[in-house]
Structures are given as C-alpha cells and as structure tokens.
The first five atom37 places (N, CA, C, CB, O) and aatype in JSON, in Angstrom:
{
  "aatype": [12, 16, 16, 3, 15, 16, 1, 14, 16, 14, 10, 19, 1, 10, 1, 4, 3, 7, 0, 19, 3, 6, 6, 16, 10, 0, 18, 0, 1, 0, 11, 9, 3, 0, 19, 19, 15, 1, 14, 7, 10, 14, 0, 19, 16, 7, 6, 19, 8, 10, 19, 1, 0, 0, 0, 8, 8, 0, 7, 8, 14, 17, 15, 0, 16, 0, 3, 10, 1, 9, 7, 7, 1, 5, 19, 19, 0, 19, 0, 6, 6, 0, 16, 7, 16, 6, 19, 19, 3, 1, 10, 5, 3, 1, 10, 1, 1, 5, 16, 3, 1, 0, 0, 5, 7, 1, 3, 3, 7, 1, 1, 16, 16, 0, 14, 14, 17, 1, 7, 7, 15, 7, 5, 15, 1, 14, 16, 0, 15, 14, 6, 3, 10, 1, 16, 0],
  "atom_mask": [
    [1, 1, 1, 1, 1],
    [1, 1, 1, 1, 1],
    [1, 1, 1, 1, 1],
    [1, 1, 1, 1, 1],
    [1, 1, 1, 1, 1],
    [1, 1, 1, 1, 1],
    [1, 1, 1, 1, 1],
    [1, 1, 1, 1, 1],
    [1, 1, 1, 1, 1],
    [1, 1, 1, 1, 1],
    [1, 1, 1, 1, 1],
    [1, 1, 1, 1, 1],
    [1, 1, 1, 1, 1],
    [1, 1, 1, 1, 1],
    [1, 1, 1, 1, 1],
    [1, 1, 1, 1, 1],
    [1, 1, 1, 1, 1],
    [1, 1, 1, 0, 1],
    [1, 1, 1, 1, 1],
    [1, 1, 1, 1, 1],
    [1, 1, 1, 1, 1],
    [1, 1, 1, 1, 1],
    [1, 1, 1, 1, 1],
    [1, 1, 1, 1, 1],
    [1, 1, 1, 1, 1],
    [1, 1, 1, 1, 1],
    [1, 1, 1, 1, 1],
    [1, 1, 1, 1, 1],
    [1, 1, 1, 1, 1],
    [1, 1, 1, 1, 1],
    [1, 1, 1, 1, 1],
    [1, 1, 1, 1, 1],
    [1, 1, 1, 1, 1],
    [1, 1, 1, 1, 1],
    [1, 1, 1, 1, 1],
    [1, 1, 1, 1, 1],
    [1, 1, 1, 1, 1],
    [1, 1, 1, 1, 1],
    [1, 1, 1, 1, 1],
    [1, 1, 1, 0, 1],
    [1, 1, 1, 1, 1],
    [1, 1, 1, 1, 1],
    [1, 1, 1, 1, 1],
    [1, 1, 1, 1, 1],
    [1, 1, 1, 1, 1],
    [1, 1, 1, 0, 1],
    [1, 1, 1, 1, 1],
    [1, 1, 1, 1, 1],
    [1, 1, 1, 1, 1],
    [1, 1, 1, 1, 1],
    [1, 1, 1, 1, 1],
    [1, 1, 1, 1, 1],
    [1, 1, 1, 1, 1],
    [1, 1, 1, 1, 1],
    [1, 1, 1, 1, 1],
    [1, 1, 1, 1, 1],
    [1, 1, 1, 1, 1],
    [1, 1, 1, 1, 1],
    [1, 1, 1, 0, 1],
    [1, 1, 1, 1, 1],
    [1, 1, 1, 1, 1],
    [1, 1, 1, 1, 1],
    [1, 1, 1, 1, 1],
    [1, 1, 1, 1, 1],
    [1, 1, 1, 1, 1],
    [1, 1, 1, 1, 1],
    [1, 1, 1, 1, 1],
    [1, 1, 1, 1, 1],
    [1, 1, 1, 1, 1],
    [1, 1, 1, 1, 1],
    [1, 1, 1, 0, 1],
    [1, 1, 1, 0, 1],
    [1, 1, 1, 1, 1],
    [1, 1, 1, 1, 1],
    [1, 1, 1, 1, 1],
    [1, 1, 1, 1, 1],
    [1, 1, 1, 1, 1],
    [1, 1, 1, 1, 1],
    [1, 1, 1, 1, 1],
    [1, 1, 1, 1, 1],
    [1, 1, 1, 1, 1],
    [1, 1, 1, 1, 1],
    [1, 1, 1, 1, 1],
    [1, 1, 1, 0, 1],
    [1, 1, 1, 1, 1],
    [1, 1, 1, 1, 1],
    [1, 1, 1, 1, 1],
    [1, 1, 1, 1, 1],
    [1, 1, 1, 1, 1],
    [1, 1, 1, 1, 1],
    [1, 1, 1, 1, 1],
    [1, 1, 1, 1, 1],
    [1, 1, 1, 1, 1],
    [1, 1, 1, 1, 1],
    [1, 1, 1, 1, 1],
    [1, 1, 1, 1, 1],
    [1, 1, 1, 1, 1],
    [1, 1, 1, 1, 1],
    [1, 1, 1, 1, 1],
    [1, 1, 1, 1, 1],
    [1, 1, 1, 1, 1],
    [1, 1, 1, 1, 1],
    [1, 1, 1, 1, 1],
    [1, 1, 1, 1, 1],
    [1, 1, 1, 0, 1],
    [1, 1, 1, 1, 1],
    [1, 1, 1, 1, 1],
    [1, 1, 1, 1, 1],
    [1, 1, 1, 0, 1],
    [1, 1, 1, 1, 1],
    [1, 1, 1, 1, 1],
    [1, 1, 1, 1, 1],
    [1, 1, 1, 1, 1],
    [1, 1, 1, 1, 1],
    [1, 1, 1, 1, 1],
    [1, 1, 1, 1, 1],
    [1, 1, 1, 1, 1],
    [1, 1, 1, 1, 1],
    [1, 1, 1, 0, 1],
    [1, 1, 1, 0, 1],
    [1, 1, 1, 1, 1],
    [1, 1, 1, 0, 1],
    [1, 1, 1, 1, 1],
    [1, 1, 1, 1, 1],
    [1, 1, 1, 1, 1],
    [1, 1, 1, 1, 1],
    [1, 1, 1, 1, 1],
    [1, 1, 1, 1, 1],
    [1, 1, 1, 1, 1],
    [1, 1, 1, 1, 1],
    [1, 1, 1, 1, 1],
    [1, 1, 1, 1, 1],
    [1, 1, 1, 1, 1],
    [1, 1, 1, 1, 1],
    [1, 1, 1, 1, 1],
    [1, 1, 1, 1, 1]
  ],
  "atom_positions": [
    [[12.68, 27.58, -34.98], [12.64, 28.98, -35.41], [11.34, 28.2, -36.46], [14.37, 29.9, -36.16], [11.2, 27.15, -37.1]],
    [[10.66, 29.26, -36.2], [8.73, 28.76, -36.76], [8.54, 29.7, -38.08], [7.04, 29.41, -35.24], [8.81, 30.89, -38.29]],
    [[7.91, 28.58, -38.96], [7.26, 29.17, -40.46], [5.84, 29.99, -40.15], [6.83, 27.71, -41.64], [4.8, 30.17, -39.52]],
    [[6.39, 30.19, -40.77], [4.95, 31.03, -41.37], [4.56, 30.54, -42.48], [5.06, 32.56, -41.72], [5.35, 30.53, -43.43]],
    [[3.1, 29.97, -42.62], [2.58, 28.39, -43.59], [2.03, 29.34, -44.28], [1.42, 26.87, -42.98], [1.72, 28.89, -45.39]],
    [[1.65, 30.87, -44.13], [0.66, 31.29, -45.45], [0.94, 31.94, -45.47], [-0.55, 31.39, -45.75], [0.29, 32.87, -44.99]],
    [[2.61, 32.24, -46.2], [2.94, 33.24, -46.63], [3.8, 32.08, -47.81], [3.64, 34.41, -45.51], [4.49, 31.09, -47.59]],
    [[3.21, 32.98, -49.59], [4.19, 31.37, -50.72], [5.73, 31.84, -50.58], [3.72, 31.3, -53.15], [6.12, 32.99, -50.79]],
    [[6.43, 30.86, -50.23], [7.63, 31.03, -50.55], [7.89, 31.94, -51.91], [8.12, 29.72, -50.61], [6.89, 32.14, -52.6]],
    [[8.75, 32.34, -52.22], [9.03, 33.32, -53.29], [9.28, 32.56, -53.71], [9.76, 34.37, -53.41], [9.36, 31.59, -52.96]],
    [[9.7, 32.27, -55.48], [9.97, 32.15, -57.07], [10.93, 32.17, -57.51], [9.55, 32.89, -57.81], [11.41, 31.36, -58.3]],
    [[11.78, 33.93, -56.68], [12.99, 33.94, -57.2], [13.72, 33.93, -55.86], [13.28, 35.12, -58.21], [13.24, 34.49, -54.88]],
    [[14.79, 33.34, -55.83], [15.57, 33.12, -54.34], [16.83, 34.34, -55.12], [16.29, 30.89, -53.81], [17.28, 34.73, -56.2]],
    [[16.94, 34.54, -53.38], [18.99, 35.56, -53.54], [18.89, 35.01, -52.61], [19.71, 37.54, -53.56], [17.97, 34.57, -51.92]],
    [[20.34, 35.07, -52.58], [21.08, 34.5, -52.69], [22.35, 35.37, -51.98], [20.98, 34.11, -53.94], [22.2, 36.35, -51.25]],
    [[23.35, 34.91, -52.3], [24.81, 36.24, -51.57], [25.86, 35.36, -50.92], [24.2, 37.58, -49.97], [25.61, 34.46, -50.11]],
    [[27.26, 35.79, -51.44], [28.49, 35.67, -50.82], [29.71, 37.0, -50.26], [29.04, 34.85, -51.82], [29.92, 37.91, -51.06]],
    [[30.37, 37.01, -49.03], [31.2, 37.62, -48.91], [29.87, 39.05, -47.82], [0.0, 0.0, 0.0], [28.79, 39.64, -47.9]],
    [[31.44, 38.79, -46.67], [30.13, 39.73, -46.29], [28.79, 40.55, -46.28], [30.29, 40.12, -46.17], [28.64, 41.14, -45.21]],
    [[27.95, 40.72, -47.04], [25.88, 40.91, -47.02], [25.43, 41.63, -46.0], [24.85, 39.42, -46.74], [24.88, 41.13, -45.02]],
    [[25.55, 42.38, -46.11], [24.9, 43.13, -44.83], [23.23, 42.25, -44.31], [24.55, 45.08, -45.45], [22.72, 41.77, -45.32]],
    [[22.45, 42.0, -43.15], [21.43, 41.91, -43.72], [20.29, 42.65, -44.35], [21.2, 41.46, -43.2], [19.3, 42.24, -44.96]],
    [[20.91, 44.5, -43.89], [19.7, 45.77, -44.33], [20.7, 45.74, -45.7], [19.51, 47.74, -43.12], [20.32, 46.71, -46.35]],
    [[21.64, 45.16, -46.34], [21.52, 45.12, -48.13], [20.52, 44.25, -48.67], [22.9, 44.57, -48.89], [19.66, 44.51, -49.52]],
    [[20.76, 43.05, -48.0], [19.93, 41.6, -48.43], [18.55, 41.75, -48.18], [20.38, 40.23, -47.58], [17.85, 41.13, -48.98]],
    [[17.69, 42.64, -46.97], [16.09, 42.87, -46.87], [16.17, 44.6, -48.0], [15.38, 43.11, -44.57], [15.19, 44.85, -48.69]],
    [[16.95, 45.24, -48.01], [17.12, 46.03, -49.42], [16.58, 44.97, -51.16], [19.18, 46.43, -49.41], [15.46, 44.96, -51.67]],
    [[17.68, 44.31, -51.6], [17.31, 43.98, -52.5], [16.49, 42.84, -52.58], [18.13, 43.99, -53.06], [16.36, 42.29, -53.67]],
    [[15.69, 42.21, -51.17], [14.56, 41.22, -51.32], [13.2, 42.69, -51.94], [14.17, 40.14, -49.32], [12.27, 42.51, -52.73]],
    [[13.46, 43.63, -51.44], [12.07, 44.74, -51.82], [12.12, 45.42, -52.89], [11.81, 45.88, -50.88], [11.08, 45.98, -53.23]],
    [[13.04, 45.53, -53.55], [13.82, 45.61, -54.7], [13.15, 45.31, -55.57], [14.86, 44.99, -54.78], [12.17, 45.81, -56.13]],
    [[14.2, 43.68, -55.76], [13.35, 42.7, -56.15], [12.0, 42.37, -56.86], [13.27, 42.38, -55.37], [11.69, 42.4, -58.05]],
    [[10.76, 41.79, -54.83], [9.85, 41.26, -55.57], [8.96, 42.61, -55.55], [9.24, 39.84, -55.0], [7.77, 42.48, -55.26]],
    [[9.76, 44.7, -56.0], [9.34, 45.38, -56.4], [9.02, 44.95, -58.29], [10.12, 46.39, -55.84], [8.05, 45.4, -58.89]],
    [[9.83, 44.22, -58.8], [9.94, 44.35, -59.99], [9.34, 42.68, -60.38], [11.51, 44.9, -60.39], [8.39, 42.13, -60.95]],
    [[10.33, 42.41, -59.79], [8.99, 40.7, -60.52], [7.16, 40.46, -59.69], [10.14, 38.44, -59.76], [6.54, 39.47, -60.08]],
    [[6.72, 41.07, -58.99], [5.4, 41.32, -58.82], [5.02, 41.26, -59.35], [4.93, 41.94, -58.54], [4.37, 40.25, -59.62]],
    [[5.07, 42.56, -60.17], [4.29, 43.35, -61.19], [2.79, 43.25, -60.83], [4.55, 42.8, -62.7], [2.64, 43.16, -59.61]],
    [[1.36, 43.22, -61.72], [0.74, 42.92, -62.1], [1.12, 42.84, -63.79], [-0.1, 43.49, -61.5], [1.9, 43.52, -64.46]],
    [[0.06, 41.51, -64.22], [0.23, 41.21, -65.49], [1.33, 41.15, -66.03], [0.0, 0.0, 0.0], [1.59, 41.52, -67.18]],
    [[2.32, 40.49, -64.98], [3.42, 39.58, -65.34], [3.19, 38.61, -65.62], [4.23, 39.36, -64.66], [2.21, 38.3, -64.94]],
    [[3.66, 37.29, -66.64], [3.67, 35.75, -66.32], [4.24, 35.22, -65.27], [4.21, 35.06, -67.22], [5.17, 35.86, -64.79]],
    [[3.92, 34.19, -64.75], [5.12, 33.66, -63.97], [6.35, 33.95, -64.14], [5.21, 32.52, -64.0], [6.79, 33.83, -65.28]],
    [[7.1, 34.34, -63.23], [8.51, 34.98, -63.25], [9.24, 33.25, -62.11], [8.51, 37.23, -62.16], [8.52, 32.85, -61.19]],
    [[10.35, 32.64, -62.36], [11.54, 31.61, -61.42], [13.18, 32.73, -61.31], [12.02, 29.6, -62.72], [13.5, 33.88, -61.61]],
    [[13.66, 31.77, -60.83], [14.69, 32.0, -60.8], [15.05, 32.47, -59.74], [0.0, 0.0, 0.0], [14.41, 32.54, -58.69]],
    [[16.69, 33.01, -60.07], [17.44, 33.29, -58.15], [18.0, 34.23, -58.6], [18.7, 32.12, -57.15], [17.64, 34.32, -59.77]],
    [[18.83, 35.19, -58.3], [19.76, 36.51, -57.88], [20.62, 36.36, -56.81], [18.97, 37.7, -57.47], [20.39, 36.38, -55.6]],
    [[21.58, 36.22, -57.37], [22.84, 36.03, -56.16], [24.13, 37.25, -56.29], [23.71, 34.26, -56.44], [25.15, 37.15, -56.97]],
    [[23.72, 38.35, -55.45], [24.23, 38.69, -54.79], [25.89, 39.13, -54.85], [23.81, 37.99, -54.19], [26.16, 38.93, -56.04]],
    [[27.11, 39.63, -54.19], [28.47, 39.34, -54.41], [28.79, 40.79, -53.82], [28.98, 38.9, -56.04], [28.77, 41.95, -54.23]],
    [[29.19, 39.86, -52.21], [30.65, 41.19, -52.32], [32.18, 41.18, -52.0], [30.4, 42.32, -51.36], [32.47, 40.81, -50.86]],
    [[32.87, 41.42, -52.57], [34.56, 41.13, -52.85], [35.37, 41.34, -52.06], [35.18, 41.76, -53.79], [35.64, 42.51, -51.78]],
    [[35.99, 40.31, -51.45], [37.09, 40.75, -50.16], [37.99, 41.04, -50.39], [37.5, 40.02, -49.26], [38.9, 41.23, -49.58]],
    [[38.07, 41.19, -51.73], [39.13, 42.59, -51.9], [39.06, 44.1, -52.07], [39.78, 42.47, -52.89], [38.56, 44.83, -52.92]],
    [[40.0, 44.35, -50.55], [39.23, 46.0, -50.53], [39.51, 46.89, -51.62], [39.69, 46.95, -49.27], [38.87, 47.91, -51.87]],
    [[40.46, 46.48, -52.22], [40.83, 47.55, -53.17], [40.11, 48.14, -55.05], [42.28, 47.03, -53.27], [40.23, 49.06, -55.85]],
    [[39.29, 46.65, -54.84], [38.51, 46.58, -55.83], [37.38, 47.99, -56.36], [37.84, 45.37, -55.43], [36.27, 48.16, -55.86]],
    [[37.95, 48.83, -57.4], [37.01, 48.89, -57.9], [35.18, 48.96, -57.13], [0.0, 0.0, 0.0], [34.46, 49.46, -56.27]],
    [[35.29, 48.0, -58.28], [34.09, 48.12, -57.92], [33.02, 46.28, -56.99], [33.55, 48.75, -59.57], [32.17, 45.49, -57.39]],
    [[33.74, 46.44, -55.82], [33.67, 45.35, -55.26], [32.16, 43.81, -54.96], [34.14, 46.05, -54.2], [32.03, 42.58, -54.92]],
    [[31.14, 45.54, -54.76], [29.82, 44.66, -55.93], [29.49, 44.86, -56.55], [28.79, 44.3, -55.95], [29.28, 45.91, -57.14]],
    [[29.17, 43.2, -56.76], [28.15, 42.6, -57.84], [26.96, 42.36, -58.01], [28.31, 41.73, -58.08], [26.59, 42.23, -56.84]],
    [[25.8, 42.17, -58.82], [24.51, 41.92, -58.53], [24.38, 41.2, -59.88], [23.53, 43.2, -58.15], [24.45, 41.96, -60.85]],
    [[24.17, 39.7, -60.19], [24.31, 38.97, -61.47], [22.09, 38.2, -61.3], [26.25, 37.31, -61.28], [21.9, 37.31, -60.46]],
    [[21.22, 38.57, -61.9], [20.1, 38.06, -61.82], [19.41, 37.28, -63.21], [19.38, 39.13, -61.33], [19.19, 37.78, -64.32]],
    [[19.02, 35.2, -62.52], [19.22, 35.4, -63.63], [17.66, 34.77, -63.58], [20.57, 34.84, -64.39], [17.35, 34.08, -62.61]],
    [[16.45, 35.09, -64.93], [14.98, 34.7, -63.96], [14.22, 33.62, -65.59], [13.58, 36.89, -63.27], [14.87, 33.27, -66.57]],
    [[13.04, 33.4, -65.39], [12.33, 32.54, -66.36], [11.1, 33.53, -66.76], [11.82, 31.0, -65.67], [10.42, 32.65, -67.29]],
    [[10.47, 34.47, -66.89], [9.68, 35.04, -67.62], [8.27, 33.9, -68.06], [10.63, 35.58, -68.8], [8.8, 33.11, -68.84]],
    [[7.46, 33.67, -67.98], [6.87, 33.13, -68.68], [8.13, 31.97, -69.33], [0.0, 0.0, 0.0], [8.99, 31.31, -68.75]],
    [[7.76, 32.1, -70.87], [8.71, 31.1, -71.92], [10.47, 31.65, -72.25], [0.0, 0.0, 0.0], [11.42, 31.01, -72.69]],
    [[10.3, 33.53, -71.69], [11.53, 33.98, -72.33], [13.08, 33.87, -70.87], [11.05, 35.92, -72.99], [12.92, 33.8, -69.65]],
    [[14.07, 33.88, -71.46], [14.65, 34.19, -70.11], [15.59, 35.44, -70.04], [15.44, 32.99, -69.64], [16.28, 35.88, -70.96]],
    [[15.47, 35.93, -68.73], [15.82, 37.47, -67.94], [17.46, 37.49, -67.49], [14.73, 37.68, -66.26], [17.7, 37.04, -66.37]],
    [[18.49, 37.94, -68.22], [19.96, 37.72, -67.43], [19.77, 39.0, -67.15], [21.51, 37.22, -68.19], [18.76, 39.47, -67.67]],
    [[20.7, 40.04, -66.22], [20.66, 41.56, -65.59], [21.66, 40.99, -65.12], [19.47, 42.35, -64.63], [21.61, 39.88, -64.59]],
    [[22.82, 41.77, -65.27], [24.24, 41.77, -64.36], [24.7, 43.02, -63.84], [25.46, 41.28, -65.17], [24.07, 44.02, -64.19]],
    [[26.0, 43.19, -62.8], [25.39, 45.29, -61.95], [26.1, 44.38, -61.06], [23.13, 46.3, -61.4], [25.8, 43.37, -60.42]],
    [[27.49, 45.35, -61.29], [28.83, 45.73, -60.47], [28.57, 47.08, -59.5], [30.17, 46.11, -61.64], [27.48, 47.43, -59.96]],
    [[28.66, 47.38, -59.18], [28.63, 49.1, -58.49], [29.98, 48.81, -57.18], [26.45, 49.68, -57.46], [30.62, 47.79, -56.91]],
    [[30.0, 50.56, -56.45], [31.01, 50.66, -55.25], [29.84, 50.29, -53.52], [31.86, 52.75, -55.36], [30.73, 49.83, -52.8]],
    [[29.24, 50.28, -53.12], [28.69, 49.49, -53.01], [26.91, 49.01, -53.1], [29.25, 49.46, -52.23], [26.32, 49.08, -54.18]],
    [[26.16, 48.48, -51.7], [25.6, 47.54, -51.54], [24.09, 48.15, -52.84], [0.0, 0.0, 0.0], [23.64, 47.81, -53.93]],
    [[23.8, 49.27, -51.73], [22.15, 49.78, -52.4], [22.52, 50.58, -53.51], [21.03, 50.87, -51.3], [21.92, 51.63, -53.74]],
    [[23.41, 50.19, -54.2], [24.28, 51.33, -55.73], [23.64, 50.07, -56.38], [26.65, 51.76, -56.04], [22.62, 50.25, -57.03]],
    [[24.15, 48.82, -56.25], [24.61, 47.79, -57.29], [23.01, 47.38, -57.05], [26.13, 46.53, -56.93], [22.52, 46.95, -58.09]],
    [[22.4, 47.4, -56.33], [20.66, 47.1, -56.93], [20.21, 47.8, -57.3], [19.6, 46.78, -56.28], [19.5, 47.51, -58.26]],
    [[20.25, 48.84, -56.98], [19.57, 49.92, -57.62], [20.33, 49.78, -59.41], [19.95, 51.6, -56.59], [19.72, 49.92, -60.47]],
    [[21.06, 49.62, -59.33], [21.09, 49.5, -60.78], [20.88, 48.07, -61.8], [22.34, 50.01, -61.01], [20.87, 48.08, -63.03]],
    [[20.7, 46.69, -60.77], [19.6, 45.81, -61.45], [18.59, 45.5, -61.13], [19.81, 44.87, -61.68], [18.22, 44.33, -61.19]],
    [[17.61, 46.81, -60.54], [16.44, 46.84, -60.24], [16.12, 47.8, -61.69], [16.14, 47.39, -58.64], [14.97, 48.18, -61.86]],
    [[16.8, 48.03, -62.35], [16.58, 49.41, -63.82], [16.79, 48.03, -63.99], [17.67, 51.14, -64.58], [16.01, 47.32, -63.35]],
    [[18.04, 47.19, -65.03], [18.25, 47.16, -65.7], [17.38, 45.56, -65.81], [19.47, 47.66, -65.82], [17.31, 45.06, -66.94]],
    [[16.69, 44.74, -64.53], [16.05, 43.86, -64.5], [14.07, 44.99, -65.07], [16.49, 42.98, -62.74], [13.0, 44.49, -65.41]],
    [[14.4, 46.35, -64.92], [12.72, 46.49, -65.08], [12.71, 46.91, -66.56], [11.85, 47.8, -63.96], [11.58, 46.84, -67.03]],
    [[13.8, 47.38, -67.59], [13.46, 47.11, -68.29], [13.89, 45.51, -69.44], [13.5, 48.23, -68.44], [13.47, 45.12, -70.53]],
    [[14.93, 44.98, -68.42], [13.9, 44.05, -69.5], [13.03, 42.42, -69.71], [14.7, 43.98, -70.49], [13.08, 41.41, -70.42]],
    [[11.96, 43.22, -68.17], [10.54, 41.91, -68.04], [9.73, 42.58, -69.08], [9.43, 41.73, -66.24], [9.21, 42.05, -70.06]],
    [[9.66, 44.61, -68.51], [8.67, 44.95, -69.7], [8.36, 44.52, -71.2], [8.86, 46.02, -69.87], [7.38, 44.31, -71.92]],
    [[9.84, 44.5, -71.26], [10.9, 43.28, -72.87], [9.58, 41.86, -73.13], [13.37, 41.96, -71.82], [8.66, 41.43, -73.83]],
    [[10.45, 41.66, -71.93], [10.0, 40.26, -71.29], [8.47, 39.56, -71.58], [10.08, 40.49, -69.7], [8.08, 38.48, -72.02]],
    [[7.89, 40.67, -71.12], [6.08, 40.51, -70.79], [5.52, 40.88, -72.02], [5.32, 41.63, -69.51], [4.79, 39.96, -72.4]],
    [[5.55, 41.95, -72.9], [4.98, 42.25, -73.83], [5.64, 41.36, -74.5], [4.9, 43.48, -74.17], [5.22, 40.36, -73.92]],
    [[6.19, 41.06, -75.11], [6.42, 39.34, -76.03], [6.13, 40.0, -77.62], [0.0, 0.0, 0.0], [5.16, 39.51, -78.2]],
    [[6.47, 40.48, -77.96], [6.31, 40.73, -79.36], [6.9, 40.28, -80.11], [6.38, 41.68, -79.71], [8.07, 39.92, -80.07]],
    [[5.74, 40.19, -81.37], [6.64, 40.01, -82.49], [6.66, 41.19, -83.11], [6.31, 38.95, -83.41], [5.5, 41.39, -83.48]],
    [[7.74, 42.6, -83.63], [7.8, 43.69, -83.75], [8.49, 43.07, -85.78], [8.79, 44.61, -82.27], [9.13, 43.79, -86.55]],
    [[8.08, 41.74, -86.04], [7.99, 41.28, -87.85], [9.67, 41.17, -88.16], [0.0, 0.0, 0.0], [9.82, 41.1, -89.38]],
    [[11.04, 41.13, -87.38], [12.11, 41.05, -87.89], [12.55, 40.0, -88.14], [12.77, 41.56, -87.41], [13.73, 40.01, -87.77]],
    [[12.22, 38.78, -88.69], [12.21, 37.6, -88.29], [12.16, 36.87, -89.89], [10.97, 37.34, -87.18], [10.97, 36.82, -90.19]],
    [[12.89, 36.38, -90.86], [12.74, 36.38, -92.13], [12.6, 34.29, -91.93], [14.28, 37.39, -93.13], [12.67, 33.4, -91.08]],
    [[12.36, 34.56, -93.46], [11.5, 32.94, -92.97], [12.84, 31.86, -93.55], [9.43, 32.51, -94.19], [13.86, 32.24, -92.97]],
    [[13.01, 31.21, -94.05], [14.28, 30.19, -93.33], [14.72, 29.18, -94.19], [13.84, 29.33, -91.98], [14.11, 28.19, -94.59]],
    [[16.08, 29.64, -94.45], [16.11, 29.48, -95.95], [15.82, 27.55, -96.17], [17.94, 30.16, -96.61], [15.58, 26.63, -95.39]],
    [[16.0, 27.68, -97.59], [15.69, 25.7, -97.45], [15.9, 24.89, -96.89], [15.99, 24.9, -98.06], [15.12, 24.04, -96.47]],
    [[17.75, 25.03, -96.64], [17.79, 23.97, -95.93], [17.79, 23.39, -94.74], [18.29, 23.72, -96.17], [18.07, 22.37, -94.1]],
    [[17.07, 25.2, -94.71], [16.49, 24.26, -92.35], [15.51, 24.41, -92.41], [16.86, 25.0, -90.38], [15.23, 25.33, -91.64]],
    [[14.45, 23.97, -93.03], [12.96, 23.38, -93.66], [12.08, 25.2, -93.98], [0.0, 0.0, 0.0], [11.27, 25.9, -93.38]],
    [[12.68, 25.25, -94.95], [12.12, 26.92, -95.38], [11.91, 26.43, -96.49], [0.0, 0.0, 0.0], [12.52, 25.65, -97.22]],
    [[10.32, 27.35, -96.58], [10.1, 26.91, -98.53], [11.16, 27.12, -99.12], [9.01, 27.84, -99.57], [11.53, 26.23, -99.89]],
    [[11.72, 27.91, -99.03], [12.26, 28.58, -100.17], [11.58, 29.15, -100.84], [0.0, 0.0, 0.0], [12.08, 29.92, -100.02]],
    [[11.06, 29.54, -101.37], [9.53, 30.69, -102.11], [10.12, 32.1, -101.08], [7.06, 29.92, -101.43], [10.35, 32.31, -99.89]],
    [[10.17, 32.67, -102.09], [10.6, 34.02, -101.24], [9.3, 34.48, -101.53], [12.0, 35.12, -101.73], [8.24, 33.89, -101.76]],
    [[9.78, 36.21, -101.43], [7.4, 36.5, -101.74], [7.76, 37.47, -103.18], [5.91, 38.21, -99.75], [8.82, 38.08, -103.32]],
    [[6.73, 37.45, -104.11], [6.38, 38.04, -105.35], [7.08, 39.28, -105.52], [4.97, 38.25, -105.47], [7.06, 40.09, -104.6]],
    [[7.78, 39.55, -106.7], [8.58, 41.29, -106.22], [7.44, 42.14, -107.44], [11.14, 41.57, -106.83], [7.29, 41.89, -108.64]],
    [[6.82, 43.14, -106.61], [6.34, 43.97, -108.27], [7.02, 43.79, -109.47], [6.47, 45.52, -108.27], [8.16, 44.23, -109.6]],
    [[6.75, 43.51, -109.9], [6.63, 44.03, -111.61], [6.67, 45.75, -111.45], [4.78, 43.42, -112.54], [6.27, 46.33, -110.44]],
    [[7.36, 46.56, -112.89], [7.99, 47.24, -113.49], [6.03, 48.09, -113.53], [9.14, 46.47, -114.91], [5.43, 49.11, -113.17]],
    [[5.8, 46.91, -114.16], [4.12, 47.34, -115.4], [2.6, 47.33, -113.89], [3.62, 45.03, -117.32], [1.44, 47.71, -114.02]],
    [[3.32, 46.71, -112.59], [3.04, 46.72, -111.72], [2.7, 47.97, -110.44], [3.68, 46.01, -111.72], [1.85, 48.2, -109.58]],
    [[3.95, 48.54, -110.97], [4.16, 49.97, -110.23], [4.06, 50.76, -111.3], [5.56, 50.27, -109.41], [3.62, 51.83, -110.89]],
    [[4.29, 50.82, -112.79], [3.84, 51.72, -113.21], [2.13, 52.21, -113.6], [4.6, 51.64, -114.01], [1.9, 53.19, -114.31]],
    [[0.65, 51.07, -112.79], [-0.26, 51.71, -112.71], [-1.17, 52.39, -111.58], [-0.67, 51.14, -113.26], [-2.15, 53.14, -111.56]],
    [[0.17, 51.37, -110.1], [-0.49, 51.41, -109.3], [-0.64, 53.1, -108.04], [-0.02, 50.1, -108.89], [-1.43, 53.11, -107.1]]
  ]
}
C-alpha cells in the first residue's frame, strides 16, 4: 500500500463498528468533512463513531456519535436512525447547528456574578432609588 504524503491527515477520525459498508463510510466522511472544513471555523479535532447493530430487529440499528473540539469548546452530537444515510444526515444537521454555536463563541450576558463563597466580590449592582426613578 502506498501513502499519499501530499494529503493532510484528517483531524477528525471516523471509526465504525458492525457491518458498515464502504459506501456508507465514504458518505459519512464527505458529510463530516463538509461540516468541519467550513471557512471561518477554528481548528477542529475529535472523533465520529458510526455503529450498525447486529440485531436486525432493532428499531434504529444505526447510531452515530461525534465528540469534537472546536477551538476551545467541546461539541457532542448523537443520532439514531434506521439506515446508514439517514443517521449520517441527522448527525450532520446536529453537528452543523452545534458547530455554528461553538464558532460564534458569543457571550449573551447570561452569566451572573459569582457569590462570595466562590470568589466573587459579593457586591451587588446598585439599584436605582425611588427618587432617581422619579427624576428620570
């Protein structure tokens, strides 16, 4: 077997368990690469695990789990479906949504100040007095 040294090694590893065919693996690699190689996305590393259950009577024999690090954030997505392409499509949708959130890295002001026993200042914000409200 020869190796192609011009292609970079993928930073997102794709593993599979069970009777996963090559076509499904190629489809999964294409869909995952489409999500993690978008422009503007920080460095992405991690692993995607694709599993086909041995029990044929299972309602959703296909499952996929993605555990990725995008910049400094962890993204985990899980999907279960009846076919290999359906589970890959569902995982791609969930990964795209979560990678968008992780890439934005927004701080929407939901954090509160830490309480004094956690190292916070213990000072609350000054509230407006009734006189201040009347003059405003």
